[in-house]
């Protein structure tokens, strides 16, 4: 269940304070080795451009949700985007889901995920894919428990640095059922 102290909403405009807060969250996560697609923490401009591209895409093509604390500061976010290739546009990819380290384990990740599944279904997406690093057992358990199934795994595919290799795991949720 979501922590009563947090609320989840669609991001419909990009606000400077949100960009600052989200950049700080991502900075801590990436420096702590969170596997969310960055080796170096993104700067504010990159976060601004990312959020803007998602908001501008519109609810048929992308969905970006944020979790806020009672002071309305962002404490987590997640988004999916439709595949760009015309033959794949019936499907979407859940590209990122992240919760501020200090809010871990309060149910915020699950609430964001459930809402993202709901917005993907409402947009008519047929299948929702996700991929993540093989050592991310927390994310793996979360996705499995919400109905995602594994359809593939590339051994030693992810190379966060010269010495380490991790599997890349692929899961999908069929929204037509
Ligand atoms: C993965 C992440 C989004 C989960 O968010 P969260 O708010 O901490 O998760 P929740 O509190 O909603 O817990 C959801 C489920 O995760 C799993 N989980 C949580 N902590 C776990 C742990 N220490 N070990 C294993 N599974 C765990 C459980 O299945 C849990 O469900 P349960 O509480 O009913 O048992 C968050 O940890 C995060 O931002 N991690 C860094 C970024 C990342 O890896 N994102 C996913 C890849 S894109």
mmCIF file of C-alpha atoms and ligand atoms in Angstrom:
data_model
loop_
_atom_site.group_PDB
_atom_site.id
_atom_site.type_symbol
_atom_site.label_atom_id
_atom_site.label_comp_id
_atom_site.label_asym_id
_atom_site.label_seq_id
_atom_site.Cartn_x
_atom_site.Cartn_y
_atom_site.Cartn_z
ATOM 1 C CA UNK A 1 0.000 0.000 0.000
ATOM 2 C CA UNK A 2 1.207 3.510 -0.703
ATOM 3 C CA UNK A 3 2.632 5.417 2.197
ATOM 4 C CA UNK A 4 -0.245 7.637 3.327
ATOM 5 C CA UNK A 5 2.168 10.562 3.261
ATOM 6 C CA UNK A 6 2.699 10.403 -0.488
ATOM 7 C CA UNK A 7 0.440 11.058 -3.455
ATOM 8 C CA UNK A 8 0.826 10.111 -7.086
ATOM 9 C CA UNK A 9 -0.031 12.342 -10.014
ATOM 10 C CA UNK A 10 0.426 12.686 -13.757
ATOM 11 C CA UNK A 11 3.072 15.215 -14.625
ATOM 12 C CA UNK A 12 1.418 17.597 -17.067
ATOM 13 C CA UNK A 13 3.897 20.478 -16.976
ATOM 14 C CA UNK A 14 7.596 20.741 -16.223
ATOM 15 C CA UNK A 15 8.335 22.892 -13.223
ATOM 16 C CA UNK A 16 11.845 24.100 -12.288
ATOM 17 C CA UNK A 17 11.475 22.934 -8.654
ATOM 18 C CA UNK A 18 10.483 19.451 -9.826
ATOM 19 C CA UNK A 19 13.528 19.291 -12.083
ATOM 20 C CA UNK A 20 15.819 20.248 -9.197
ATOM 21 C CA UNK A 21 14.224 17.696 -6.840
ATOM 22 C CA UNK A 22 14.256 14.859 -9.365
ATOM 23 C CA UNK A 23 17.847 15.592 -10.395
ATOM 24 C CA UNK A 24 18.893 15.333 -6.730
ATOM 25 C CA UNK A 25 17.058 12.004 -6.322
ATOM 26 C CA UNK A 26 18.662 10.578 -9.458
ATOM 27 C CA UNK A 27 22.077 11.862 -8.402
ATOM 28 C CA UNK A 28 21.887 9.906 -5.128
ATOM 29 C CA UNK A 29 20.540 6.786 -6.827
ATOM 30 C CA UNK A 30 23.115 6.731 -9.636
ATOM 31 C CA UNK A 31 26.014 7.440 -7.245
ATOM 32 C CA UNK A 32 24.701 4.520 -5.177
ATOM 33 C CA UNK A 33 24.944 2.216 -8.239
ATOM 34 C CA UNK A 34 21.229 2.118 -9.052
ATOM 35 C CA UNK A 35 20.824 0.604 -12.505
ATOM 36 C CA UNK A 36 18.564 3.132 -14.217
ATOM 37 C CA UNK A 37 20.446 3.742 -17.420
ATOM 38 C CA UNK A 38 22.970 6.334 -16.335
ATOM 39 C CA UNK A 39 26.625 5.733 -15.427
ATOM 40 C CA UNK A 40 27.027 9.390 -14.427
ATOM 41 C CA UNK A 41 24.150 11.238 -12.744
ATOM 42 C CA UNK A 42 22.112 13.326 -15.203
ATOM 43 C CA UNK A 43 22.345 17.114 -14.883
ATOM 44 C CA UNK A 44 19.276 19.338 -14.549
ATOM 45 C CA UNK A 45 19.184 20.168 -18.254
ATOM 46 C CA UNK A 46 19.004 16.498 -19.179
ATOM 47 C CA UNK A 47 16.257 15.842 -16.643
ATOM 48 C CA UNK A 48 14.363 18.886 -17.907
ATOM 49 C CA UNK A 49 14.642 17.680 -21.497
ATOM 50 C CA UNK A 50 13.558 14.164 -20.546
ATOM 51 C CA UNK A 51 10.463 15.338 -18.643
ATOM 52 C CA UNK A 52 9.570 17.839 -21.365
ATOM 53 C CA UNK A 53 9.786 15.201 -24.094
ATOM 54 C CA UNK A 54 7.429 12.958 -22.122
ATOM 55 C CA UNK A 55 4.902 15.678 -21.335
ATOM 56 C CA UNK A 56 4.934 16.988 -24.918
ATOM 57 C CA UNK A 57 4.391 13.459 -26.290
ATOM 58 C CA UNK A 58 0.918 13.436 -24.707
ATOM 59 C CA UNK A 59 -0.990 10.678 -22.871
ATOM 60 C CA UNK A 60 -1.459 8.528 -25.984
ATOM 61 C CA UNK A 61 2.286 8.262 -26.478
ATOM 62 C CA UNK A 62 3.843 8.498 -23.026
ATOM 63 C CA UNK A 63 2.958 8.686 -19.361
ATOM 64 C CA UNK A 64 5.127 10.234 -16.686
ATOM 65 C CA UNK A 65 3.977 9.985 -13.066
ATOM 66 C CA UNK A 66 5.475 11.493 -9.948
ATOM 67 C CA UNK A 67 5.050 10.678 -6.269
ATOM 68 C CA UNK A 68 5.041 13.676 -3.927
ATOM 69 C CA UNK A 69 5.489 14.086 -0.191
ATOM 70 C CA UNK A 70 3.085 16.292 1.830
ATOM 71 C CA UNK A 71 5.214 19.363 0.976
ATOM 72 C CA UNK A 72 4.634 18.409 -2.703
ATOM 73 C CA UNK A 73 8.285 17.579 -3.270
ATOM 74 C CA UNK A 74 8.925 14.763 -5.735
ATOM 75 C CA UNK A 75 9.965 11.526 -3.996
ATOM 76 C CA UNK A 76 9.697 9.166 -6.971
ATOM 77 C CA UNK A 77 8.868 8.972 -10.640
ATOM 78 C CA UNK A 78 8.289 6.541 -13.465
ATOM 79 C CA UNK A 79 7.366 6.613 -17.114
ATOM 80 C CA UNK A 80 6.525 4.558 -20.164
ATOM 81 C CA UNK A 81 6.798 5.531 -23.797
ATOM 82 C CA UNK A 82 5.353 3.970 -26.921
ATOM 83 C CA UNK A 83 7.858 2.291 -29.186
ATOM 84 C CA UNK A 84 8.852 4.656 -32.008
ATOM 85 C CA UNK A 85 9.022 2.048 -34.780
ATOM 86 C CA UNK A 86 5.686 1.965 -36.674
ATOM 87 C CA UNK A 87 5.373 -1.830 -36.443
ATOM 88 C CA UNK A 88 5.856 -1.741 -32.662
ATOM 89 C CA UNK A 89 3.746 1.281 -31.796
ATOM 90 C CA UNK A 90 0.957 -0.902 -30.405
ATOM 91 C CA UNK A 91 3.286 -1.488 -27.432
ATOM 92 C CA UNK A 92 5.058 0.625 -24.840
ATOM 93 C CA UNK A 93 8.242 0.326 -22.826
ATOM 94 C CA UNK A 94 8.369 1.174 -19.137
ATOM 95 C CA UNK A 95 11.719 2.913 -19.352
ATOM 96 C CA UNK A 96 12.296 4.036 -15.767
ATOM 97 C CA UNK A 97 10.920 3.703 -12.251
ATOM 98 C CA UNK A 98 12.767 5.266 -9.330
ATOM 99 C CA UNK A 99 12.033 6.162 -5.714
ATOM 100 C CA UNK A 100 14.187 8.399 -3.504
ATOM 101 C CA UNK A 101 16.467 6.259 -1.351
ATOM 102 C CA UNK A 102 15.042 7.610 1.910
ATOM 103 C CA UNK A 103 11.517 6.565 0.827
ATOM 104 C CA UNK A 104 12.443 2.987 -0.097
ATOM 105 C CA UNK A 105 10.069 0.276 1.010
ATOM 106 C CA UNK A 106 7.007 2.487 1.606
ATOM 107 C CA UNK A 107 5.034 1.081 -1.314
ATOM 108 C CA UNK A 108 5.670 4.083 -3.556
ATOM 109 C CA UNK A 109 7.337 2.035 -6.298
ATOM 110 C CA UNK A 110 4.405 -0.373 -6.408
ATOM 111 C CA UNK A 111 1.878 2.477 -6.507
ATOM 112 C CA UNK A 112 3.736 4.201 -9.339
ATOM 113 C CA UNK A 113 3.957 0.914 -11.238
ATOM 114 C CA UNK A 114 0.250 0.173 -10.829
ATOM 115 C CA UNK A 115 -0.689 3.636 -12.052
ATOM 116 C CA UNK A 116 1.686 3.331 -15.011
ATOM 117 C CA UNK A 117 0.098 0.016 -15.952
ATOM 118 C CA UNK A 118 -3.278 1.751 -15.724
ATOM 119 C CA UNK A 119 -2.272 4.653 -17.964
ATOM 120 C CA UNK A 120 -0.745 2.253 -20.508
ATOM 121 C CA UNK A 121 -3.967 0.248 -20.573
ATOM 122 C CA UNK A 122 -6.041 3.426 -20.904
ATOM 123 C CA UNK A 123 -3.874 4.540 -23.832
ATOM 124 C CA UNK A 124 -4.623 1.246 -25.583
ATOM 125 C CA UNK A 125 -1.112 -0.194 -25.351
ATOM 126 C CA UNK A 126 -1.196 -3.946 -25.968
ATOM 127 C CA UNK A 127 2.001 -5.024 -24.237
ATOM 128 C CA UNK A 128 4.190 -3.229 -21.731
ATOM 129 C CA UNK A 129 7.845 -4.215 -21.673
ATOM 130 C CA UNK A 130 10.503 -3.571 -19.078
ATOM 131 C CA UNK A 131 14.165 -4.460 -18.851
ATOM 132 C CA UNK A 132 16.519 -4.197 -15.929
ATOM 133 C CA UNK A 133 19.892 -5.312 -14.620
ATOM 134 C CA UNK A 134 20.001 -8.900 -13.397
ATOM 135 C CA UNK A 135 21.178 -8.057 -9.887
ATOM 136 C CA UNK A 136 18.143 -5.809 -9.303
ATOM 137 C CA UNK A 137 16.155 -8.360 -7.315
ATOM 138 C CA UNK A 138 13.966 -5.722 -5.727
ATOM 139 C CA UNK A 139 12.719 -4.525 -9.115
ATOM 140 C CA UNK A 140 12.424 -8.118 -10.335
ATOM 141 C CA UNK A 141 10.189 -9.113 -7.415
ATOM 142 C CA UNK A 142 8.106 -5.981 -7.791
ATOM 143 C CA UNK A 143 7.434 -6.544 -11.521
ATOM 144 C CA UNK A 144 6.752 -10.271 -11.130
ATOM 145 C CA UNK A 145 4.299 -9.576 -8.329
ATOM 146 C CA UNK A 146 2.355 -7.200 -10.614
ATOM 147 C CA UNK A 147 2.008 -9.822 -13.347
ATOM 148 C CA UNK A 148 5.059 -9.256 -15.563
ATOM 149 C CA UNK A 149 6.713 -12.402 -16.928
ATOM 150 C CA UNK A 150 10.282 -12.907 -18.034
ATOM 151 C CA UNK A 151 10.695 -13.508 -21.784
ATOM 152 C CA UNK A 152 14.455 -13.330 -22.062
ATOM 153 C CA UNK A 153 17.785 -12.769 -20.410
ATOM 154 C CA UNK A 154 21.116 -11.804 -21.968
ATOM 155 C CA UNK A 155 23.943 -13.087 -19.773
ATOM 156 C CA UNK A 156 26.688 -10.592 -18.894
ATOM 157 C CA UNK A 157 25.218 -7.969 -21.234
ATOM 158 C CA UNK A 158 25.360 -4.917 -18.929
ATOM 159 C CA UNK A 159 28.783 -3.377 -18.278
ATOM 160 C CA UNK A 160 28.520 -0.528 -15.750
ATOM 161 C CA UNK A 161 32.317 -0.422 -15.558
ATOM 162 C CA UNK A 162 35.357 -2.312 -16.832
ATOM 163 C CA UNK A 163 35.218 -5.027 -14.172
ATOM 164 C CA UNK A 164 31.562 -5.885 -13.761
ATOM 165 C CA UNK A 165 29.057 -7.679 -16.017
ATOM 166 C CA UNK A 166 25.385 -8.310 -15.256
ATOM 167 C CA UNK A 167 22.558 -10.046 -17.082
ATOM 168 C CA UNK A 168 19.971 -7.916 -18.850
ATOM 169 C CA UNK A 169 16.510 -9.220 -17.981
ATOM 170 C CA UNK A 170 13.451 -8.669 -20.192
ATOM 171 C CA UNK A 171 9.887 -8.850 -18.859
ATOM 172 C CA UNK A 172 6.499 -8.121 -20.375
ATOM 173 C CA UNK A 173 2.944 -7.537 -19.174
ATOM 174 C CA UNK A 174 0.168 -8.367 -21.648
ATOM 175 C CA UNK A 175 -2.456 -5.651 -21.229
ATOM 176 C CA UNK A 176 -4.991 -7.332 -23.551
ATOM 177 C CA UNK A 177 -5.885 -9.888 -20.897
HETATM 178 C C1 LIG B 1 12.810 -0.630 -7.393
HETATM 179 C C2 LIG B 1 12.146 0.544 -6.641
HETATM 180 C C3 LIG B 1 11.452 1.437 -7.687
HETATM 181 C C4 LIG B 1 11.095 -0.038 -5.686
HETATM 182 O O1 LIG B 1 10.441 1.066 -5.072
HETATM 183 P P1 LIG B 1 9.964 0.971 -3.524
HETATM 184 O O2 LIG B 1 9.054 2.117 -3.281
HETATM 185 O O3 LIG B 1 11.128 0.826 -2.628
HETATM 186 O O4 LIG B 1 9.175 -0.406 -3.570
HETATM 187 P P2 LIG B 1 7.888 -0.806 -2.723
HETATM 188 O O5 LIG B 1 8.014 -0.331 -1.321
HETATM 189 O O6 LIG B 1 6.684 -0.417 -3.493
HETATM 190 O O7 LIG B 1 8.061 -2.393 -2.715
HETATM 191 C C5 LIG B 1 7.642 -3.106 -3.840
HETATM 192 C C6 LIG B 1 8.202 -4.499 -3.831
HETATM 193 O O8 LIG B 1 9.598 -4.497 -4.098
HETATM 194 C C7 LIG B 1 10.143 -5.682 -3.525
HETATM 195 N N1 LIG B 1 11.159 -5.303 -2.568
HETATM 196 C C8 LIG B 1 11.234 -4.168 -1.834
HETATM 197 N N2 LIG B 1 12.342 -4.177 -1.090
HETATM 198 C C9 LIG B 1 12.985 -5.344 -1.371
HETATM 199 C C10 LIG B 1 14.181 -5.939 -0.945
HETATM 200 N N3 LIG B 1 14.979 -5.342 -0.050
HETATM 201 N N4 LIG B 1 14.524 -7.140 -1.483
HETATM 202 C C11 LIG B 1 13.746 -7.772 -2.386
HETATM 203 N N5 LIG B 1 12.584 -7.234 -2.820
HETATM 204 C C12 LIG B 1 12.214 -6.051 -2.316
HETATM 205 C C13 LIG B 1 9.039 -6.416 -2.833
HETATM 206 O O9 LIG B 1 8.463 -7.313 -3.753
HETATM 207 C C14 LIG B 1 8.095 -5.263 -2.552
HETATM 208 O O10 LIG B 1 6.806 -5.705 -2.349
HETATM 209 P P3 LIG B 1 6.268 -6.065 -0.850
HETATM 210 O O11 LIG B 1 6.610 -4.888 0.019
HETATM 211 O O12 LIG B 1 4.812 -6.268 -1.046
HETATM 212 O O13 LIG B 1 7.022 -7.311 -0.451
HETATM 213 C C15 LIG B 1 13.164 1.362 -5.816
HETATM 214 O O14 LIG B 1 13.843 0.484 -4.950
HETATM 215 C C16 LIG B 1 14.181 2.120 -6.660
HETATM 216 O O15 LIG B 1 13.960 3.256 -7.042
HETATM 217 N N6 LIG B 1 15.346 1.507 -6.937
HETATM 218 C C17 LIG B 1 16.397 2.169 -7.694
HETATM 219 C C18 LIG B 1 16.007 2.361 -9.145
HETATM 220 C C19 LIG B 1 15.634 1.046 -9.799
HETATM 221 O O16 LIG B 1 16.299 0.047 -9.648
HETATM 222 N N7 LIG B 1 14.524 1.059 -10.575
HETATM 223 C C20 LIG B 1 14.016 -0.136 -11.254
HETATM 224 C C21 LIG B 1 14.709 -0.430 -12.515
HETATM 225 S S1 LIG B 1 14.155 0.637 -13.816
#
